Short mmCIF file of C-alpha atoms and ligand atoms in Angstrom, two decimals:
data_model
loop_
_atom_site.label_atom_id
_atom_site.label_comp_id
_atom_site.label_asym_id
_atom_site.label_seq_id
_atom_site.Cartn_x
_atom_site.Cartn_y
_atom_site.Cartn_z
CA UNK A 1 0.00 0.00 0.00
CA UNK A 2 1.16 3.55 -0.68
CA UNK A 3 2.57 5.33 2.36
CA UNK A 4 0.09 8.15 2.72
CA UNK A 5 1.85 9.75 5.67
CA UNK A 6 1.95 9.25 9.38
CA UNK A 7 -0.90 9.80 11.79
CA UNK A 8 -1.08 13.26 13.36
CA UNK A 9 -3.84 15.17 15.19
CA UNK A 10 -4.27 17.40 12.11
CA UNK A 11 -4.66 14.45 9.74
CA UNK A 12 -7.12 12.78 12.10
CA UNK A 13 -9.15 15.99 12.41
CA UNK A 14 -9.26 16.39 8.61
CA UNK A 15 -10.32 12.74 8.25
CA UNK A 16 -13.09 13.10 10.82
CA UNK A 17 -14.26 16.35 9.19
CA UNK A 18 -14.69 14.49 5.88
CA UNK A 19 -16.79 11.85 7.62
CA UNK A 20 -18.85 14.50 9.42
CA UNK A 21 -19.50 16.14 6.03
CA UNK A 22 -20.86 12.82 4.72
CA UNK A 23 -17.98 12.18 2.30
CA UNK A 24 -17.02 8.61 1.48
CA UNK A 25 -13.48 7.49 2.30
CA UNK A 26 -11.96 5.75 -0.73
CA UNK A 27 -9.13 3.19 -0.95
CA UNK A 28 -6.31 5.62 -1.86
CA UNK A 29 -7.28 8.15 0.82
CA UNK A 30 -5.45 8.62 4.11
CA UNK A 31 -7.14 6.83 6.98
CA UNK A 32 -6.15 6.06 10.57
CA UNK A 33 -4.68 2.59 10.99
CA UNK A 34 -7.43 1.78 13.51
CA UNK A 35 -10.11 2.63 10.89
CA UNK A 36 -8.44 0.32 8.35
CA UNK A 37 -8.11 -2.40 10.98
CA UNK A 38 -11.78 -2.13 12.02
CA UNK A 39 -12.91 -2.34 8.41
CA UNK A 40 -10.78 -5.39 7.62
CA UNK A 41 -12.10 -7.05 10.78
CA UNK A 42 -15.73 -6.34 9.97
CA UNK A 43 -15.68 -6.85 6.20
CA UNK A 44 -13.79 -10.14 6.44
CA UNK A 45 -16.15 -11.38 9.17
CA UNK A 46 -19.03 -10.36 6.93
CA UNK A 47 -17.54 -12.12 3.85
CA UNK A 48 -16.95 -15.32 5.84
CA UNK A 49 -20.55 -15.13 7.11
CA UNK A 50 -21.87 -15.05 3.55
CA UNK A 51 -19.77 -18.05 2.53
CA UNK A 52 -20.40 -20.15 5.65
CA UNK A 53 -24.03 -19.00 5.45
CA UNK A 54 -24.39 -20.97 2.19
CA UNK A 55 -24.04 -24.24 4.11
CA UNK A 56 -27.30 -24.46 6.11
CA UNK A 57 -29.54 -23.77 3.14
CA UNK A 58 -27.26 -25.44 0.60
CA UNK A 59 -27.85 -28.71 2.44
CA UNK A 60 -31.54 -28.48 1.54
CA UNK A 61 -31.13 -27.90 -2.23
CA UNK A 62 -31.28 -31.64 -3.08
CA UNK A 63 -34.34 -32.07 -0.84
CA UNK A 64 -36.42 -29.09 -2.01
CA UNK A 65 -40.07 -30.16 -2.25
CA UNK A 66 -40.67 -28.82 -5.79
CA UNK A 67 -38.74 -27.63 -8.84
CA UNK A 68 -39.88 -24.05 -8.20
CA UNK A 69 -38.62 -24.10 -4.60
CA UNK A 70 -35.35 -25.69 -5.73
CA UNK A 71 -34.74 -22.98 -8.36
CA UNK A 72 -35.42 -20.21 -5.84
CA UNK A 73 -33.12 -21.76 -3.26
CA UNK A 74 -30.35 -22.35 -5.81
CA UNK A 75 -30.52 -18.70 -6.83
CA UNK A 76 -30.42 -17.58 -3.20
CA UNK A 77 -27.42 -19.70 -2.27
CA UNK A 78 -25.57 -18.54 -5.41
CA UNK A 79 -26.33 -14.95 -4.42
CA UNK A 80 -24.66 -15.55 -1.04
CA UNK A 81 -21.51 -16.76 -2.83
CA UNK A 82 -21.57 -13.54 -4.87
CA UNK A 83 -21.92 -11.49 -1.68
CA UNK A 84 -18.81 -13.20 -0.32
CA UNK A 85 -16.98 -12.21 -3.53
CA UNK A 86 -18.00 -8.54 -3.33
CA UNK A 87 -16.93 -8.42 0.29
CA UNK A 88 -13.55 -10.14 -0.17
CA UNK A 89 -12.91 -7.62 -2.97
CA UNK A 90 -13.93 -4.75 -0.67
CA UNK A 91 -11.52 -6.04 2.00
CA UNK A 92 -8.73 -6.28 -0.61
CA UNK A 93 -9.02 -2.54 -1.27
CA UNK A 94 -7.64 -2.14 2.28
CA UNK A 95 -4.37 -3.92 1.48
CA UNK A 96 -5.11 -7.46 2.60
CA UNK A 97 -5.29 -10.43 0.27
CA UNK A 98 -8.23 -12.82 0.41
CA UNK A 99 -5.80 -15.75 0.82
CA UNK A 100 -4.84 -14.36 4.25
CA UNK A 101 -8.48 -13.92 5.20
CA UNK A 102 -9.48 -17.38 4.04
CA UNK A 103 -6.49 -18.92 5.83
CA UNK A 104 -7.66 -17.25 9.05
CA UNK A 105 -11.14 -18.72 8.56
CA UNK A 106 -9.89 -22.23 7.82
CA UNK A 107 -7.50 -22.14 10.79
CA UNK A 108 -10.36 -21.14 13.09
CA UNK A 109 -8.87 -17.68 13.83
CA UNK A 110 -11.61 -15.66 12.11
CA UNK A 111 -15.16 -14.98 13.18
CA UNK A 112 -18.30 -15.43 11.12
CA UNK A 113 -21.91 -14.94 12.14
CA UNK A 114 -22.98 -17.05 15.11
CA UNK A 115 -26.34 -17.83 13.50
CA UNK A 116 -24.86 -20.21 10.93
CA UNK A 117 -23.74 -22.62 13.64
CA UNK A 118 -27.33 -23.80 14.24
CA UNK A 119 -28.77 -26.79 12.35
CA UNK A 120 -31.61 -26.41 9.81
CA UNK A 121 -33.61 -29.49 10.80
CA UNK A 122 -36.64 -29.32 8.49
CA UNK A 123 -37.63 -27.70 5.20
CA UNK A 124 -39.55 -25.03 7.16
CA UNK A 125 -36.20 -23.86 8.53
CA UNK A 126 -35.25 -22.77 5.00
CA UNK A 127 -38.23 -20.40 5.00
CA UNK A 128 -37.54 -19.23 8.54
CA UNK A 129 -33.87 -18.52 7.71
CA UNK A 130 -35.01 -16.43 4.75
CA UNK A 131 -37.55 -14.48 6.78
CA UNK A 132 -35.67 -14.04 10.05
CA UNK A 133 -31.95 -14.42 9.34
CA UNK A 134 -32.08 -12.47 6.08
CA UNK A 135 -34.49 -10.07 7.78
CA UNK A 136 -31.98 -9.38 10.55
CA UNK A 137 -29.13 -9.22 8.04
CA UNK A 138 -31.00 -6.63 5.95
CA UNK A 139 -31.62 -4.35 8.94
CA UNK A 140 -27.89 -4.42 9.65
CA UNK A 141 -26.89 -4.07 5.98
CA UNK A 142 -29.22 -1.18 5.18
CA UNK A 143 -27.42 0.61 8.01
CA UNK A 144 -24.01 -0.43 6.61
CA UNK A 145 -25.00 0.86 3.15
CA UNK A 146 -24.61 4.33 4.73
CA UNK A 147 -21.09 3.38 5.90
CA UNK A 148 -18.28 5.93 5.50
CA UNK A 149 -16.02 3.54 3.53
CA UNK A 150 -16.99 3.73 -0.16
CA UNK A 151 -16.31 0.13 -1.29
CA UNK A 152 -18.13 -1.41 1.71
CA UNK A 153 -21.06 0.96 1.35
CA UNK A 154 -21.43 0.26 -2.39
CA UNK A 155 -21.17 -3.52 -1.87
CA UNK A 156 -23.99 -3.20 0.67
CA UNK A 157 -26.31 -1.41 -1.77
CA UNK A 158 -26.06 -4.32 -4.21
CA UNK A 159 -26.28 -6.93 -1.47
CA UNK A 160 -29.36 -5.34 0.10
CA UNK A 161 -31.21 -5.48 -3.23
CA UNK A 162 -30.60 -9.22 -3.41
CA UNK A 163 -31.28 -9.83 0.29
CA UNK A 164 -34.67 -8.21 -0.11
CA UNK A 165 -35.60 -10.99 -2.55
CA UNK A 166 -34.26 -13.57 -0.04
CA UNK A 167 -36.33 -12.06 2.74
CA UNK A 168 -39.49 -12.04 0.60
CA UNK A 169 -39.11 -15.66 -0.51
CA UNK A 170 -38.58 -16.76 3.11
CA UNK A 171 -41.61 -14.82 4.29
CA UNK A 172 -43.75 -16.18 1.46
CA UNK A 173 -42.75 -19.74 2.40
CA UNK A 174 -43.49 -19.31 6.09
CA UNK A 175 -46.84 -17.62 5.39
CA UNK A 176 -47.78 -20.50 3.07
CA UNK A 177 -46.94 -23.12 5.70
CA UNK A 178 -48.45 -21.15 8.60
CA UNK A 179 -51.74 -21.04 6.65
CA UNK A 180 -51.39 -24.62 5.38
CA UNK A 181 -52.11 -28.02 6.92
CA UNK A 182 -51.77 -28.65 10.67
CA UNK A 183 -48.48 -30.45 9.96
CA UNK A 184 -47.10 -27.54 7.93
CA UNK A 185 -48.15 -25.09 10.62
CA UNK A 186 -46.42 -27.18 13.30
CA UNK A 187 -43.24 -27.24 11.21
CA UNK A 188 -43.33 -23.45 10.84
CA UNK A 189 -43.83 -23.01 14.59
CA UNK A 190 -41.03 -25.43 15.41
CA UNK A 191 -38.69 -23.55 13.03
CA UNK A 192 -39.64 -20.23 14.65
CA UNK A 193 -38.99 -21.70 18.11
CA UNK A 194 -35.44 -22.58 17.07
CA UNK A 195 -34.48 -19.55 14.92
CA UNK A 196 -36.00 -16.60 16.83
CA UNK A 197 -33.30 -16.23 19.49
CA UNK A 198 -30.30 -16.95 17.25
CA UNK A 199 -31.65 -14.25 14.89
CA UNK A 200 -31.76 -11.71 17.71
CA UNK A 201 -28.27 -12.72 18.84
CA UNK A 202 -26.92 -12.40 15.32
CA UNK A 203 -27.11 -8.61 15.62
CA UNK A 204 -24.34 -8.63 18.23
CA UNK A 205 -24.07 -8.07 21.98
CA UNK A 206 -25.95 -5.33 23.80
CA UNK A 207 -24.38 -1.90 23.30
CA UNK A 208 -23.03 -1.98 26.87
CA UNK A 209 -21.01 -5.12 25.92
CA UNK A 210 -20.00 -4.06 22.42
CA UNK A 211 -16.40 -2.76 22.60
CA UNK A 212 -16.21 -1.85 18.90
CA UNK A 213 -19.41 0.16 18.57
CA UNK A 214 -18.22 3.56 19.94
CA UNK A 215 -15.28 3.78 17.52
CA UNK A 216 -17.32 2.43 14.59
CA UNK A 217 -20.10 4.95 15.20
CA UNK A 218 -17.60 7.79 15.64
CA UNK A 219 -16.10 6.97 12.23
CA UNK A 220 -19.40 6.38 10.50
CA UNK A 221 -18.80 2.69 9.81
CA UNK A 222 -21.89 1.87 11.81
CA UNK A 223 -24.60 4.49 11.78
CA UNK A 224 -26.69 2.61 14.36
CA UNK A 225 -25.81 0.51 17.39
CA UNK A 226 -26.47 -3.23 17.77
CA UNK A 227 -29.47 -2.61 20.06
CA UNK A 228 -30.98 -0.03 17.71
CA UNK A 229 -30.79 -2.45 14.78
CA UNK A 230 -32.19 -5.30 16.93
CA UNK A 231 -35.10 -3.08 17.97
CA UNK A 232 -35.90 -2.36 14.31
CA UNK A 233 -35.84 -6.10 13.61
CA UNK A 234 -38.19 -6.96 16.49
CA UNK A 235 -40.54 -4.06 15.68
CA UNK A 236 -40.99 -5.33 12.13
CA UNK A 237 -40.99 -9.10 12.63
CA UNK A 238 -42.78 -9.70 15.95
CA UNK A 239 -46.16 -8.29 14.83
CA UNK A 240 -45.95 -10.00 11.42
CA UNK A 241 -45.27 -13.40 13.01
CA UNK A 242 -48.14 -12.95 15.46
CA UNK A 243 -50.43 -11.75 12.68
CA UNK A 244 -50.01 -15.04 10.84
CA UNK A 245 -50.89 -16.98 13.99
CA UNK A 246 -47.41 -18.09 15.04
CA UNK A 247 -46.25 -17.82 18.63
CA UNK A 248 -42.99 -15.97 19.27
CA UNK A 249 -41.03 -18.09 21.80
CA UNK A 250 -40.63 -15.24 24.28
CA UNK A 251 -43.13 -15.03 27.17
CA UNK A 252 -41.97 -11.47 27.90
CA UNK A 253 -42.53 -10.11 24.38
CA UNK A 254 -44.91 -7.16 24.57
CA UNK A 255 -45.86 -4.03 22.70
CA UNK A 256 -45.56 -0.81 24.66
CA UNK A 257 -47.95 1.83 23.28
CA UNK A 258 -46.08 4.46 25.30
CA UNK A 259 -42.94 4.19 23.16
CA UNK A 260 -44.39 2.40 20.12
CA UNK A 261 -41.92 -0.48 20.38
CA UNK A 262 -42.03 -4.25 20.85
CA UNK A 263 -39.91 -5.29 23.82
CA UNK A 264 -38.29 -8.72 24.00
CA UNK A 265 -37.22 -10.70 27.06
CA UNK A 266 -33.61 -11.37 28.10
CA UNK A 267 -31.27 -12.91 25.54
CA UNK A 268 -29.13 -15.88 26.60
CA UNK A 269 -25.73 -14.26 26.15
CA UNK A 270 -23.93 -17.28 27.63
CA UNK A 271 -25.21 -19.28 24.69
CA UNK A 272 -24.20 -16.50 22.27
CA UNK A 273 -20.63 -16.26 23.56
CA UNK A 274 -20.26 -20.05 23.60
CA UNK A 275 -21.20 -20.12 19.90
CA UNK A 276 -18.85 -17.21 19.11
CA UNK A 277 -16.03 -19.05 20.95
CA UNK A 278 -16.54 -22.08 18.71
CA UNK A 279 -18.71 -24.22 20.97
CA UNK A 280 -22.01 -23.96 19.10
CA UNK A 281 -23.95 -26.96 17.78
CA UNK A 282 -22.25 -26.97 14.36
CA UNK A 283 -19.07 -24.82 14.56
CA UNK A 284 -16.73 -27.79 14.00
CA UNK A 285 -18.85 -29.16 11.16
CA UNK A 286 -19.03 -25.76 9.42
CA UNK A 287 -15.26 -25.29 9.48
CA UNK A 288 -14.70 -28.84 8.31
CA UNK A 289 -17.06 -28.24 5.36
CA UNK A 290 -15.16 -25.06 4.39
CA UNK A 291 -11.80 -26.86 4.66
CA UNK A 292 -13.06 -29.69 2.48
CA UNK A 293 -14.41 -27.25 -0.11
CA UNK A 294 -11.06 -25.42 -0.13
CA UNK A 295 -9.16 -28.66 -0.79
CA UNK A 296 -11.64 -29.85 -3.41
CA UNK A 297 -11.30 -26.51 -5.22
CA UNK A 298 -7.50 -26.56 -5.19
CA UNK A 299 -7.19 -28.05 -8.71
CA UNK A 300 -9.41 -25.27 -10.11
CA UNK A 301 -7.24 -22.55 -8.56
CA UNK A 302 -4.09 -24.27 -9.83
CA UNK A 303 -5.54 -24.64 -13.33
CA UNK A 304 -6.49 -20.95 -13.44
CA UNK A 305 -3.02 -19.91 -12.27
CA UNK A 306 -1.35 -22.20 -14.85
CA UNK A 307 -3.58 -20.84 -17.63
CA UNK A 308 -2.83 -17.24 -16.62
CA UNK A 309 0.92 -17.96 -16.51
CA UNK A 310 0.86 -19.53 -19.99
CA UNK A 311 -1.06 -16.60 -21.46
CA UNK A 312 1.44 -14.19 -19.92
CA UNK A 313 4.39 -16.18 -21.28
CA UNK A 314 2.96 -16.22 -24.81
CA UNK A 315 1.77 -12.58 -24.78
N1 BYC B 1 -21.38 -13.69 15.47
O1 BYC B 1 -18.12 -5.04 19.52
P1 BYC B 1 -19.11 -5.90 18.84
C1 BYC B 1 -26.23 -13.16 5.58
C2 BYC B 1 -18.19 -10.44 17.81
S1 BYC B 1 -24.61 -13.11 6.17
C3 BYC B 1 -20.06 -13.82 15.70
O2 BYC B 1 -20.54 -5.54 18.94
P2 BYC B 1 -19.14 -5.12 16.08
C4 BYC B 1 -26.75 -14.46 5.11
C5 BYC B 1 -17.56 -9.25 17.12
O3 BYC B 1 -16.97 -9.63 15.87
C6 BYC B 1 -24.43 -11.49 6.78
N2 BYC B 1 -19.32 -12.86 16.33
O4 BYC B 1 -18.70 -6.06 17.29
C7 BYC B 1 -25.89 -15.35 4.51
C8 BYC B 1 -16.54 -8.82 18.16
O5 BYC B 1 -15.39 -9.65 18.12
P3 BYC B 1 -13.98 -9.13 17.46
C9 BYC B 1 -24.09 -11.46 8.23
C10 BYC B 1 -19.97 -11.73 16.69
O6 BYC B 1 -18.29 -5.48 14.94
C11 BYC B 1 -26.38 -16.61 4.12
C12 BYC B 1 -17.24 -9.13 19.47
O7 BYC B 1 -18.23 -10.09 19.18
N3 BYC B 1 -23.90 -10.08 8.63
O8 BYC B 1 -26.87 -12.21 5.56
O9 BYC B 1 -19.19 -3.70 16.53
C13 BYC B 1 -27.74 -16.92 4.32
C14 BYC B 1 -17.86 -7.91 20.11
O10 BYC B 1 -18.95 -7.42 19.31
C15 BYC B 1 -21.34 -11.54 16.46
C16 BYC B 1 -22.71 -9.59 9.02
O11 BYC B 1 -21.72 -10.30 9.09
C17 BYC B 1 -22.05 -12.57 15.82
N4 BYC B 1 -23.37 -12.50 15.57
O12 BYC B 1 -20.67 -5.53 15.78
C18 BYC B 1 -28.58 -16.00 4.91
C19 BYC B 1 -22.69 -8.13 9.36
N5 BYC B 1 -21.70 -10.32 16.94
O13 BYC B 1 -14.24 -9.03 15.96
C20 BYC B 1 -28.10 -14.76 5.30
C21 BYC B 1 -21.31 -7.51 9.47
C22 BYC B 1 -20.58 -9.79 17.47
O14 BYC B 1 -13.70 -7.79 18.07
N6 BYC B 1 -20.89 -7.34 10.83
N7 BYC B 1 -19.55 -10.63 17.34
O15 BYC B 1 -13.01 -10.23 17.81
C23 BYC B 1 -21.41 -6.39 11.65
O16 BYC B 1 -22.26 -5.62 11.28
C24 BYC B 1 -20.87 -6.29 13.04
O17 BYC B 1 -19.58 -6.90 13.05
C25 BYC B 1 -21.77 -6.91 14.13
C26 BYC B 1 -21.02 -6.87 15.47
C27 BYC B 1 -23.05 -6.12 14.26
C28 BYC B 1 -22.06 -8.38 13.81
#
């Protein structure tokens, strides 16, 4: 990376003034090392989440109940792979190579979203993931589309457009099953019982336990806190789930007309941190699947490199 000069109070002030004025920071611009570090941390975690996030739904592609559902799910899972690509590219604009990031994932040193360590046990889970997990992801990503770093913000605009389709297909599935036979309705309820809390946890710890939020908000990477985004998610999804006759698995969930918000009960943060540490139901299986895919794809990477080298030699 070009040496754009050392950090000084004047440089930092000029940088923060640009952010305050709503300007985007672009790859060649001066930025504090901590800003670059935060972005690499977040964007790589986000990219890994997209790629690992293909696994739960990908497992259901061969078992989709109709050709139409299979086509929709195939398109969705392929979209997630594309999101991983945009995000690895965005991270590379900050001077890291995707090989380093992928090595960190495969060696278990990198984080990815906790929610993908839970098992999708029935076909109804595929709908619930689309409605709730993509629903939570969109709330977070619409916020990140306003992010101060140009490449991340632009990747988010594209990703949000596609995630909106994912959210709609998930909602359409769950509504169909919730209004279907008694068996379908029971499957939808069972899926909700298992995915509600992991979806809330996905949006990160409470603000009081979120060490990164103050700096990210100060530098316009996040424009909302974890709790603000979670509140938006609950306000939209809780009434819609109840409306269709499903029961949200939270005895303390209530609407407060005084503040116009839905309030949820306590989140099991011990469970959340256990999953983040690597002790969730499927952490080991997810990493093993990524390692296997990396090895199985080795010959493709080698063939591409050999082809590129031959073209260069004959150019
Ligand atoms: N899981 O200070 P905090 C998708 C970590 S995929 C694991 O609040 P921050 C989809 C956090 O990294 C899109 N770890 O962090 C794909 C930090 O540790 P480090 C998923 C978590 O960054 C397929 C520590 O806890 N979306 O849509 O301010 C199918 C303290 O947290 C989690 C993204 O990846 C978690 N849930 O805020 C369907 C969004 N939460 O790094 C759908 C991008 C926190 O300091 N990421 N941690 O060691 C973000 O927006 C933010 O990183 C978070 C956390 C809101 C997640």
